[in-house]
């Protein structure tokens, strides 16, 4: 009979509902901060279950807002929940929750894009990279406006074992607008296969948990939302610096529906473009008529390998950016035109 008693000890005492709190503090959703709230605690409990067993866990919640997910995390038994919220209007409601769960909820009023999570938790929870994941979870119903830059930033941290991943293979359970969720999990050949699919899947096991219909949120967004769970891999599938992988993948997906070499060419300055693209494809031993969406992660690994080799022979290649060249050419043409016009006057 000990279990029910223990369970009762970490469940929250009776509180105003999330809806009542929203009314009480007049928390109108701000479009600018991508605010869409979840008020149904059965649904927030379901999201939290995707993270696994949170009893005694350390958790960082991104954007707690009025605190629906926050309550579910506390009810699931998290021992130490740190929430990072940008909008100060939510802080009084979160303080109320913190009083109801003494010593278990820490509130940071700040921006998750700049927050140093490596300083937010004790070093003693760290695990070796090749060990099981640490008892630290990142959870959030992410604001749409920051979800893509945030996941790219965290994937770079996974690659470098920094930030939240200085504690080991920290797991993430996050929401994304459905289209982004589909890109993250898309397999080879799928229409949704994109830069995000490769960047996430070469570093993590990415699992699509379920879809939440837009009508479950207040206010209702125009899209449905996918819940995704990430566990960093012990061995990344590509072992080159994140920035190099990102550059190769980004260029290849510039022309998603064309043969992949079209994008690959843009890795090189015009003078050596054709020659080095051919050399790279030969080294990687890939059929050049494959489309970007048809490439598998081992193909990207071989292409990164070949690109790293070419960069080791000519160190200026790594800094070459096709888009930057286009921008400069455009500026030069504009100033020539302006010069011409001045002279004509
Ligand atoms: N977790 C709440 C829920 O599920 O009802 C709110 C989710 S709402 C989609 C996103 C939340 O993230 C809002 O509370 C918003 O203020 C907050 N937010 C937006 N940008 C943020 C940022 N850069 N850093 C931290 N919080 C942010």
Tab-separated table of C-alpha atoms and ligand atoms in Angstrom:
chain	number	residue	atom	x	y	z
A	1	UNK	CA	0.000	0.000	0.000
A	2	UNK	CA	3.045	2.294	0.017
A	3	UNK	CA	2.741	3.290	-3.642
A	4	UNK	CA	-0.587	5.222	-3.468
A	5	UNK	CA	0.754	7.195	-0.474
A	6	UNK	CA	3.942	8.089	-2.390
A	7	UNK	CA	1.879	9.002	-5.449
A	8	UNK	CA	-0.242	11.338	-3.347
A	9	UNK	CA	2.880	13.065	-2.006
A	10	UNK	CA	3.895	14.549	-5.348
A	11	UNK	CA	0.469	15.294	-6.814
A	12	UNK	CA	-0.474	18.969	-6.731
A	13	UNK	CA	-3.076	20.162	-4.213
A	14	UNK	CA	-6.369	21.591	-5.585
A	15	UNK	CA	-5.675	24.748	-7.631
A	16	UNK	CA	-7.653	27.043	-9.911
A	17	UNK	CA	-7.875	25.397	-13.363
A	18	UNK	CA	-5.544	26.613	-16.123
A	19	UNK	CA	-8.570	28.260	-17.782
A	20	UNK	CA	-9.438	30.064	-14.522
A	21	UNK	CA	-5.826	31.264	-14.201
A	22	UNK	CA	-5.920	32.640	-17.738
A	23	UNK	CA	-9.054	34.624	-16.824
A	24	UNK	CA	-7.717	35.621	-13.395
A	25	UNK	CA	-4.512	37.149	-14.814
A	26	UNK	CA	-6.142	38.281	-18.080
A	27	UNK	CA	-3.635	36.275	-20.162
A	28	UNK	CA	-4.693	37.067	-23.723
A	29	UNK	CA	-2.597	34.987	-26.172
A	30	UNK	CA	0.074	37.042	-27.988
A	31	UNK	CA	0.394	36.081	-31.652
A	32	UNK	CA	3.945	37.480	-31.734
A	33	UNK	CA	5.077	34.887	-29.164
A	34	UNK	CA	3.228	32.031	-30.951
A	35	UNK	CA	0.995	31.481	-27.942
A	36	UNK	CA	-1.477	28.591	-28.288
A	37	UNK	CA	-2.401	27.089	-24.957
A	38	UNK	CA	-3.305	23.543	-23.931
A	39	UNK	CA	-5.989	23.561	-21.241
A	40	UNK	CA	-6.984	19.883	-21.218
A	41	UNK	CA	-4.902	18.143	-18.562
A	42	UNK	CA	-5.647	14.678	-20.021
A	43	UNK	CA	-3.921	15.811	-23.198
A	44	UNK	CA	-0.968	17.391	-21.376
A	45	UNK	CA	-0.643	14.157	-19.328
A	46	UNK	CA	-0.547	12.204	-22.622
A	47	UNK	CA	2.267	14.422	-23.951
A	48	UNK	CA	4.232	13.995	-20.743
A	49	UNK	CA	3.903	10.201	-20.881
A	50	UNK	CA	5.883	10.266	-24.161
A	51	UNK	CA	8.921	11.442	-22.188
A	52	UNK	CA	8.958	8.189	-20.171
A	53	UNK	CA	9.078	7.867	-16.393
A	54	UNK	CA	9.591	11.316	-14.835
A	55	UNK	CA	9.511	10.217	-11.200
A	56	UNK	CA	12.450	11.926	-9.486
A	57	UNK	CA	13.604	13.460	-12.789
A	58	UNK	CA	15.136	16.832	-13.617
A	59	UNK	CA	13.144	18.555	-16.348
A	60	UNK	CA	13.474	21.769	-18.324
A	61	UNK	CA	10.182	22.984	-19.776
A	62	UNK	CA	10.306	25.501	-22.616
A	63	UNK	CA	7.598	28.174	-22.583
A	64	UNK	CA	5.308	27.000	-19.749
A	65	UNK	CA	2.810	29.836	-20.378
A	66	UNK	CA	-0.260	29.328	-18.161
A	67	UNK	CA	1.200	26.043	-16.910
A	68	UNK	CA	-0.890	23.131	-18.270
A	69	UNK	CA	2.104	20.957	-19.222
A	70	UNK	CA	3.887	22.210	-16.111
A	71	UNK	CA	1.164	20.709	-13.901
A	72	UNK	CA	1.370	17.383	-15.752
A	73	UNK	CA	5.164	17.281	-15.326
A	74	UNK	CA	4.820	17.946	-11.583
A	75	UNK	CA	2.007	15.389	-11.260
A	76	UNK	CA	4.222	12.835	-13.024
A	77	UNK	CA	6.658	13.173	-10.123
A	78	UNK	CA	9.493	15.351	-11.480
A	79	UNK	CA	11.723	16.283	-8.555
A	80	UNK	CA	13.235	19.393	-10.134
A	81	UNK	CA	11.414	21.305	-12.872
A	82	UNK	CA	13.020	24.397	-14.357
A	83	UNK	CA	10.754	26.441	-16.612
A	84	UNK	CA	11.979	29.124	-19.032
A	85	UNK	CA	9.302	31.641	-20.030
A	86	UNK	CA	9.821	34.820	-22.039
A	87	UNK	CA	6.490	36.514	-21.312
A	88	UNK	CA	6.458	38.120	-17.854
A	89	UNK	CA	2.629	37.998	-17.675
A	90	UNK	CA	2.836	34.258	-16.878
A	91	UNK	CA	5.240	34.577	-13.949
A	92	UNK	CA	2.603	35.211	-11.185
A	93	UNK	CA	0.597	32.104	-12.231
A	94	UNK	CA	3.790	30.028	-12.306
A	95	UNK	CA	4.696	31.309	-8.815
A	96	UNK	CA	1.336	30.010	-7.611
A	97	UNK	CA	2.250	26.571	-8.999
A	98	UNK	CA	5.668	26.794	-7.404
A	99	UNK	CA	4.080	27.421	-3.987
A	100	UNK	CA	1.853	24.379	-4.519
A	101	UNK	CA	4.919	22.208	-5.227
A	102	UNK	CA	7.474	23.477	-2.695
A	103	UNK	CA	11.120	23.137	-3.793
A	104	UNK	CA	10.236	21.432	-7.091
A	105	UNK	CA	9.607	24.302	-9.529
A	106	UNK	CA	12.234	26.893	-10.497
A	107	UNK	CA	11.131	29.771	-12.713
A	108	UNK	CA	13.432	31.550	-15.162
A	109	UNK	CA	12.053	34.645	-16.853
A	110	UNK	CA	14.146	34.559	-20.036
A	111	UNK	CA	14.607	33.515	-23.643
A	112	UNK	CA	15.224	29.825	-24.356
A	113	UNK	CA	17.321	30.773	-27.401
A	114	UNK	CA	19.970	32.324	-25.155
A	115	UNK	CA	19.423	30.472	-21.854
A	116	UNK	CA	22.528	28.487	-20.744
A	117	UNK	CA	20.976	25.157	-19.804
A	118	UNK	CA	24.376	23.672	-18.966
A	119	UNK	CA	24.350	25.962	-15.903
A	120	UNK	CA	20.762	25.135	-14.955
A	121	UNK	CA	21.292	21.659	-13.475
A	122	UNK	CA	23.799	20.080	-11.063
A	123	UNK	CA	26.870	18.433	-12.632
A	124	UNK	CA	26.227	15.311	-10.509
A	125	UNK	CA	23.360	14.234	-12.804
A	126	UNK	CA	25.795	13.852	-15.737
A	127	UNK	CA	26.177	10.482	-17.455
A	128	UNK	CA	28.870	9.345	-19.862
A	129	UNK	CA	27.822	9.740	-23.497
A	130	UNK	CA	27.833	5.999	-24.157
A	131	UNK	CA	25.861	5.336	-20.965
A	132	UNK	CA	22.039	5.414	-20.656
A	133	UNK	CA	20.555	8.941	-20.986
A	134	UNK	CA	20.793	11.108	-17.830
A	135	UNK	CA	17.699	11.679	-15.691
A	136	UNK	CA	17.170	15.035	-17.410
A	137	UNK	CA	14.435	15.758	-19.933
A	138	UNK	CA	13.613	18.724	-22.114
A	139	UNK	CA	9.900	19.105	-22.691
A	140	UNK	CA	7.882	21.821	-24.361
A	141	UNK	CA	4.878	22.855	-26.348
A	142	UNK	CA	7.165	25.020	-28.429
A	143	UNK	CA	6.271	28.396	-29.821
A	144	UNK	CA	6.069	27.872	-33.624
A	145	UNK	CA	8.182	30.981	-34.197
A	146	UNK	CA	11.241	29.491	-32.474
A	147	UNK	CA	10.802	25.747	-32.983
A	148	UNK	CA	13.022	25.343	-36.093
A	149	UNK	CA	15.930	27.597	-35.001
A	150	UNK	CA	15.735	26.022	-31.541
A	151	UNK	CA	15.909	22.405	-32.722
A	152	UNK	CA	18.794	23.249	-35.097
A	153	UNK	CA	20.624	24.913	-32.205
A	154	UNK	CA	20.020	21.892	-29.951
A	155	UNK	CA	21.109	19.468	-32.682
A	156	UNK	CA	24.371	21.402	-32.927
A	157	UNK	CA	24.676	21.024	-29.144
A	158	UNK	CA	24.066	17.261	-29.530
A	159	UNK	CA	26.870	17.082	-32.120
A	160	UNK	CA	29.237	19.019	-29.829
A	161	UNK	CA	27.972	17.469	-26.561
A	162	UNK	CA	27.469	20.951	-25.151
A	163	UNK	CA	24.555	22.879	-23.570
A	164	UNK	CA	21.840	20.450	-22.368
A	165	UNK	CA	23.937	17.587	-23.782
A	166	UNK	CA	26.913	18.333	-21.557
A	167	UNK	CA	24.975	16.097	-19.106
A	168	UNK	CA	24.901	13.209	-21.607
A	169	UNK	CA	22.283	12.066	-24.103
A	170	UNK	CA	19.445	14.217	-22.715
A	171	UNK	CA	16.078	13.270	-24.246
A	172	UNK	CA	13.650	15.782	-25.715
A	173	UNK	CA	9.859	15.641	-26.057
A	174	UNK	CA	8.657	18.586	-28.101
A	175	UNK	CA	5.755	19.766	-30.201
A	176	UNK	CA	6.116	21.148	-33.739
A	177	UNK	CA	3.645	22.312	-36.323
A	178	UNK	CA	2.658	19.164	-38.187
A	179	UNK	CA	4.540	20.010	-41.375
A	180	UNK	CA	7.803	20.481	-39.428
A	181	UNK	CA	7.139	17.300	-37.399
A	182	UNK	CA	6.744	15.376	-40.673
A	183	UNK	CA	10.017	16.760	-42.013
A	184	UNK	CA	11.853	15.765	-38.843
A	185	UNK	CA	10.766	12.130	-39.139
A	186	UNK	CA	10.565	11.791	-42.956
A	187	UNK	CA	12.244	8.723	-44.399
A	188	UNK	CA	14.119	8.388	-47.715
A	189	UNK	CA	11.889	8.930	-50.743
A	190	UNK	CA	9.184	10.739	-48.770
A	191	UNK	CA	7.858	14.058	-50.070
A	192	UNK	CA	8.685	15.639	-46.707
A	193	UNK	CA	12.341	14.545	-46.787
A	194	UNK	CA	14.387	17.713	-46.199
A	195	UNK	CA	17.369	19.295	-44.453
A	196	UNK	CA	15.642	18.837	-41.068
A	197	UNK	CA	15.192	15.073	-41.674
A	198	UNK	CA	18.907	14.515	-42.240
A	199	UNK	CA	20.139	16.888	-39.544
A	200	UNK	CA	17.921	15.314	-36.880
A	201	UNK	CA	18.232	11.664	-37.944
A	202	UNK	CA	22.016	11.545	-38.308
A	203	UNK	CA	22.285	12.619	-34.666
A	204	UNK	CA	19.201	11.201	-32.943
A	205	UNK	CA	16.580	8.500	-32.897
A	206	UNK	CA	13.542	10.570	-33.849
A	207	UNK	CA	10.122	9.185	-32.998
A	208	UNK	CA	6.767	10.631	-34.015
A	209	UNK	CA	4.466	10.097	-31.007
A	210	UNK	CA	1.055	11.441	-32.081
A	211	UNK	CA	-0.710	14.379	-33.695
A	212	UNK	CA	-2.723	16.945	-31.748
A	213	UNK	CA	-5.554	18.531	-33.750
A	214	UNK	CA	-5.383	22.329	-33.907
A	215	UNK	CA	-8.799	22.545	-32.200
A	216	UNK	CA	-7.228	21.256	-28.952
A	217	UNK	CA	-5.417	24.602	-28.512
A	218	UNK	CA	-6.692	27.980	-27.335
A	219	UNK	CA	-6.650	29.980	-29.527
A	220	UNK	CA	-6.850	27.399	-32.341
A	221	UNK	CA	-3.821	27.596	-34.654
A	222	UNK	CA	-4.298	27.107	-38.402
A	223	UNK	CA	-2.350	23.837	-38.342
A	224	UNK	CA	-2.249	20.553	-36.423
A	225	UNK	CA	0.683	19.801	-34.147
A	226	UNK	CA	2.991	16.777	-33.910
A	227	UNK	CA	4.644	15.498	-30.725
A	228	UNK	CA	8.206	14.279	-31.374
A	229	UNK	CA	10.609	12.443	-29.086
A	230	UNK	CA	14.389	12.617	-29.654
A	231	UNK	CA	17.118	10.478	-28.113
A	232	UNK	CA	20.683	11.386	-29.158
A	233	UNK	CA	22.561	8.460	-30.721
A	234	UNK	CA	25.676	7.114	-29.027
A	235	UNK	CA	27.435	7.190	-32.433
A	236	UNK	CA	26.253	9.933	-34.805
A	237	UNK	CA	25.708	8.475	-38.275
A	238	UNK	CA	27.986	11.131	-39.776
A	239	UNK	CA	31.181	11.965	-37.927
A	240	UNK	CA	32.139	15.361	-39.307
A	241	UNK	CA	31.758	18.826	-37.758
A	242	UNK	CA	28.100	19.906	-37.560
A	243	UNK	CA	28.716	23.049	-39.654
A	244	UNK	CA	30.247	21.012	-42.494
A	245	UNK	CA	27.360	18.507	-42.479
A	246	UNK	CA	24.833	21.350	-42.346
A	247	UNK	CA	26.469	23.067	-45.324
A	248	UNK	CA	26.495	19.933	-47.493
A	249	UNK	CA	22.898	19.013	-46.569
A	250	UNK	CA	21.605	22.594	-47.014
A	251	UNK	CA	23.131	22.867	-50.494
A	252	UNK	CA	21.822	19.488	-51.610
A	253	UNK	CA	18.275	20.387	-50.556
A	254	UNK	CA	18.355	23.742	-52.355
A	255	UNK	CA	16.701	22.025	-55.296
A	256	UNK	CA	14.729	19.270	-53.609
A	257	UNK	CA	13.033	17.851	-56.665
A	258	UNK	CA	16.063	17.957	-58.996
A	259	UNK	CA	19.031	15.606	-59.295
A	260	UNK	CA	21.028	16.107	-56.141
A	261	UNK	CA	24.195	17.169	-57.997
A	262	UNK	CA	22.424	20.447	-58.939
A	263	UNK	CA	22.589	21.537	-55.305
A	264	UNK	CA	25.967	19.920	-54.745
A	265	UNK	CA	27.504	22.122	-57.469
A	266	UNK	CA	26.713	25.183	-55.379
A	267	UNK	CA	29.302	24.086	-52.818
A	268	UNK	CA	31.999	25.269	-55.228
A	269	UNK	CA	33.006	28.572	-56.885
A	270	UNK	CA	32.108	28.811	-60.564
A	271	UNK	CA	35.677	28.356	-61.820
A	272	UNK	CA	35.989	24.809	-60.430
A	273	UNK	CA	32.300	23.922	-60.014
A	274	UNK	CA	31.863	21.225	-62.674
A	275	UNK	CA	35.204	19.555	-62.066
A	276	UNK	CA	34.934	19.365	-58.251
A	277	UNK	CA	31.293	18.281	-58.301
A	278	UNK	CA	32.220	15.359	-60.557
A	279	UNK	CA	35.167	14.492	-58.348
A	280	UNK	CA	32.973	14.590	-55.239
A	281	UNK	CA	30.293	12.344	-56.778
A	282	UNK	CA	32.942	9.868	-57.911
A	283	UNK	CA	34.589	9.777	-54.503
A	284	UNK	CA	31.208	9.249	-52.810
A	285	UNK	CA	30.264	6.657	-55.460
A	286	UNK	CA	26.638	7.796	-55.840
A	287	UNK	CA	24.341	7.679	-58.877
A	288	UNK	CA	24.138	11.393	-59.905
A	289	UNK	CA	20.573	11.000	-61.184
A	290	UNK	CA	19.200	10.435	-57.682
A	291	UNK	CA	17.043	13.256	-56.347
A	292	UNK	CA	17.872	14.946	-53.037
A	293	UNK	CA	14.877	13.291	-51.368
A	294	UNK	CA	16.094	9.843	-52.499
A	295	UNK	CA	19.458	10.031	-50.742
A	296	UNK	CA	19.943	7.929	-47.609
A	297	UNK	CA	22.018	8.969	-44.613
A	298	UNK	CA	25.001	6.778	-45.715
A	299	UNK	CA	24.939	8.770	-49.015
A	300	UNK	CA	25.188	12.003	-47.036
A	301	UNK	CA	27.968	10.464	-44.958
A	302	UNK	CA	29.927	9.624	-48.134
A	303	UNK	CA	29.315	13.116	-49.545
A	304	UNK	CA	30.488	14.785	-46.309
A	305	UNK	CA	33.550	12.535	-46.368
A	306	UNK	CA	34.340	13.582	-49.959
A	307	UNK	CA	33.694	17.285	-49.248
A	308	UNK	CA	35.938	17.199	-46.156
A	309	UNK	CA	38.653	15.625	-48.313
A	310	UNK	CA	38.361	18.354	-50.983
A	311	UNK	CA	38.412	21.056	-48.272
A	312	UNK	CA	41.584	19.531	-46.814
A	313	UNK	CA	43.212	20.017	-50.245
A	314	UNK	CA	41.956	23.597	-50.673
A	315	UNK	CA	41.143	25.314	-47.375
A	316	UNK	CA	39.363	28.241	-49.081
A	317	UNK	CA	36.492	25.926	-50.136
A	318	UNK	CA	34.992	25.620	-46.669
A	319	UNK	CA	34.325	29.375	-46.543
A	320	UNK	CA	32.732	29.566	-49.988
A	321	UNK	CA	28.984	30.341	-49.870
A	322	UNK	CA	27.027	30.405	-53.125
A	323	UNK	CA	24.299	32.657	-51.702
A	324	UNK	CA	26.902	35.135	-50.469
A	325	UNK	CA	28.413	35.216	-53.984
A	326	UNK	CA	24.948	35.865	-55.475
A	327	UNK	CA	24.384	38.696	-52.974
A	328	UNK	CA	27.738	40.308	-53.802
A	329	UNK	CA	27.165	40.008	-57.571
A	330	UNK	CA	23.762	41.599	-57.142
A	331	UNK	CA	25.262	44.487	-55.138
A	332	UNK	CA	28.007	45.024	-57.743
A	333	UNK	CA	25.461	45.124	-60.568
A	334	UNK	CA	23.354	47.606	-58.603
A	335	UNK	CA	26.286	49.958	-57.917
A	336	UNK	CA	27.394	49.793	-61.587
A	337	UNK	CA	23.856	50.707	-62.619
A	338	UNK	CA	23.780	53.590	-60.134
A	339	UNK	CA	27.210	54.813	-61.362
A	340	UNK	CA	25.962	54.692	-64.965
A	341	UNK	CA	22.855	56.683	-64.051
A	342	UNK	CA	24.933	59.357	-62.228
A	343	UNK	CA	27.271	59.753	-65.211
A	344	UNK	CA	24.304	60.051	-67.604
A	345	UNK	CA	23.013	62.989	-65.511
B	1	LIG	N1	3.214	25.462	-22.483
B	1	LIG	C1	2.012	26.255	-22.653
B	1	LIG	C2	0.867	25.373	-23.078
B	1	LIG	O1	1.151	24.278	-23.588
B	1	LIG	O2	-0.273	25.784	-22.921
B	1	LIG	C3	2.228	27.420	-23.614
B	1	LIG	C4	2.653	27.028	-25.005
B	1	LIG	S1	2.725	28.366	-26.148
B	1	LIG	C5	2.626	27.480	-27.681
B	1	LIG	C6	4.439	28.838	-26.188
B	1	LIG	C7	4.963	29.494	-24.932
B	1	LIG	O3	6.342	29.793	-25.132
B	1	LIG	C8	4.300	30.805	-24.556
B	1	LIG	O4	4.079	30.829	-23.179
B	1	LIG	C9	5.326	31.873	-24.948
B	1	LIG	O5	5.261	33.042	-24.158
B	1	LIG	C10	6.622	31.138	-24.704
B	1	LIG	N2	7.754	31.615	-25.504
B	1	LIG	C11	7.745	32.140	-26.759
B	1	LIG	N3	8.994	32.404	-27.169
B	1	LIG	C12	9.824	32.044	-26.149
B	1	LIG	C13	11.230	32.076	-25.964
B	1	LIG	N4	12.041	32.521	-26.920
B	1	LIG	N5	11.751	31.642	-24.794
B	1	LIG	C14	10.920	31.165	-23.816
B	1	LIG	N6	9.574	31.116	-23.940
B	1	LIG	C15	9.037	31.540	-25.091
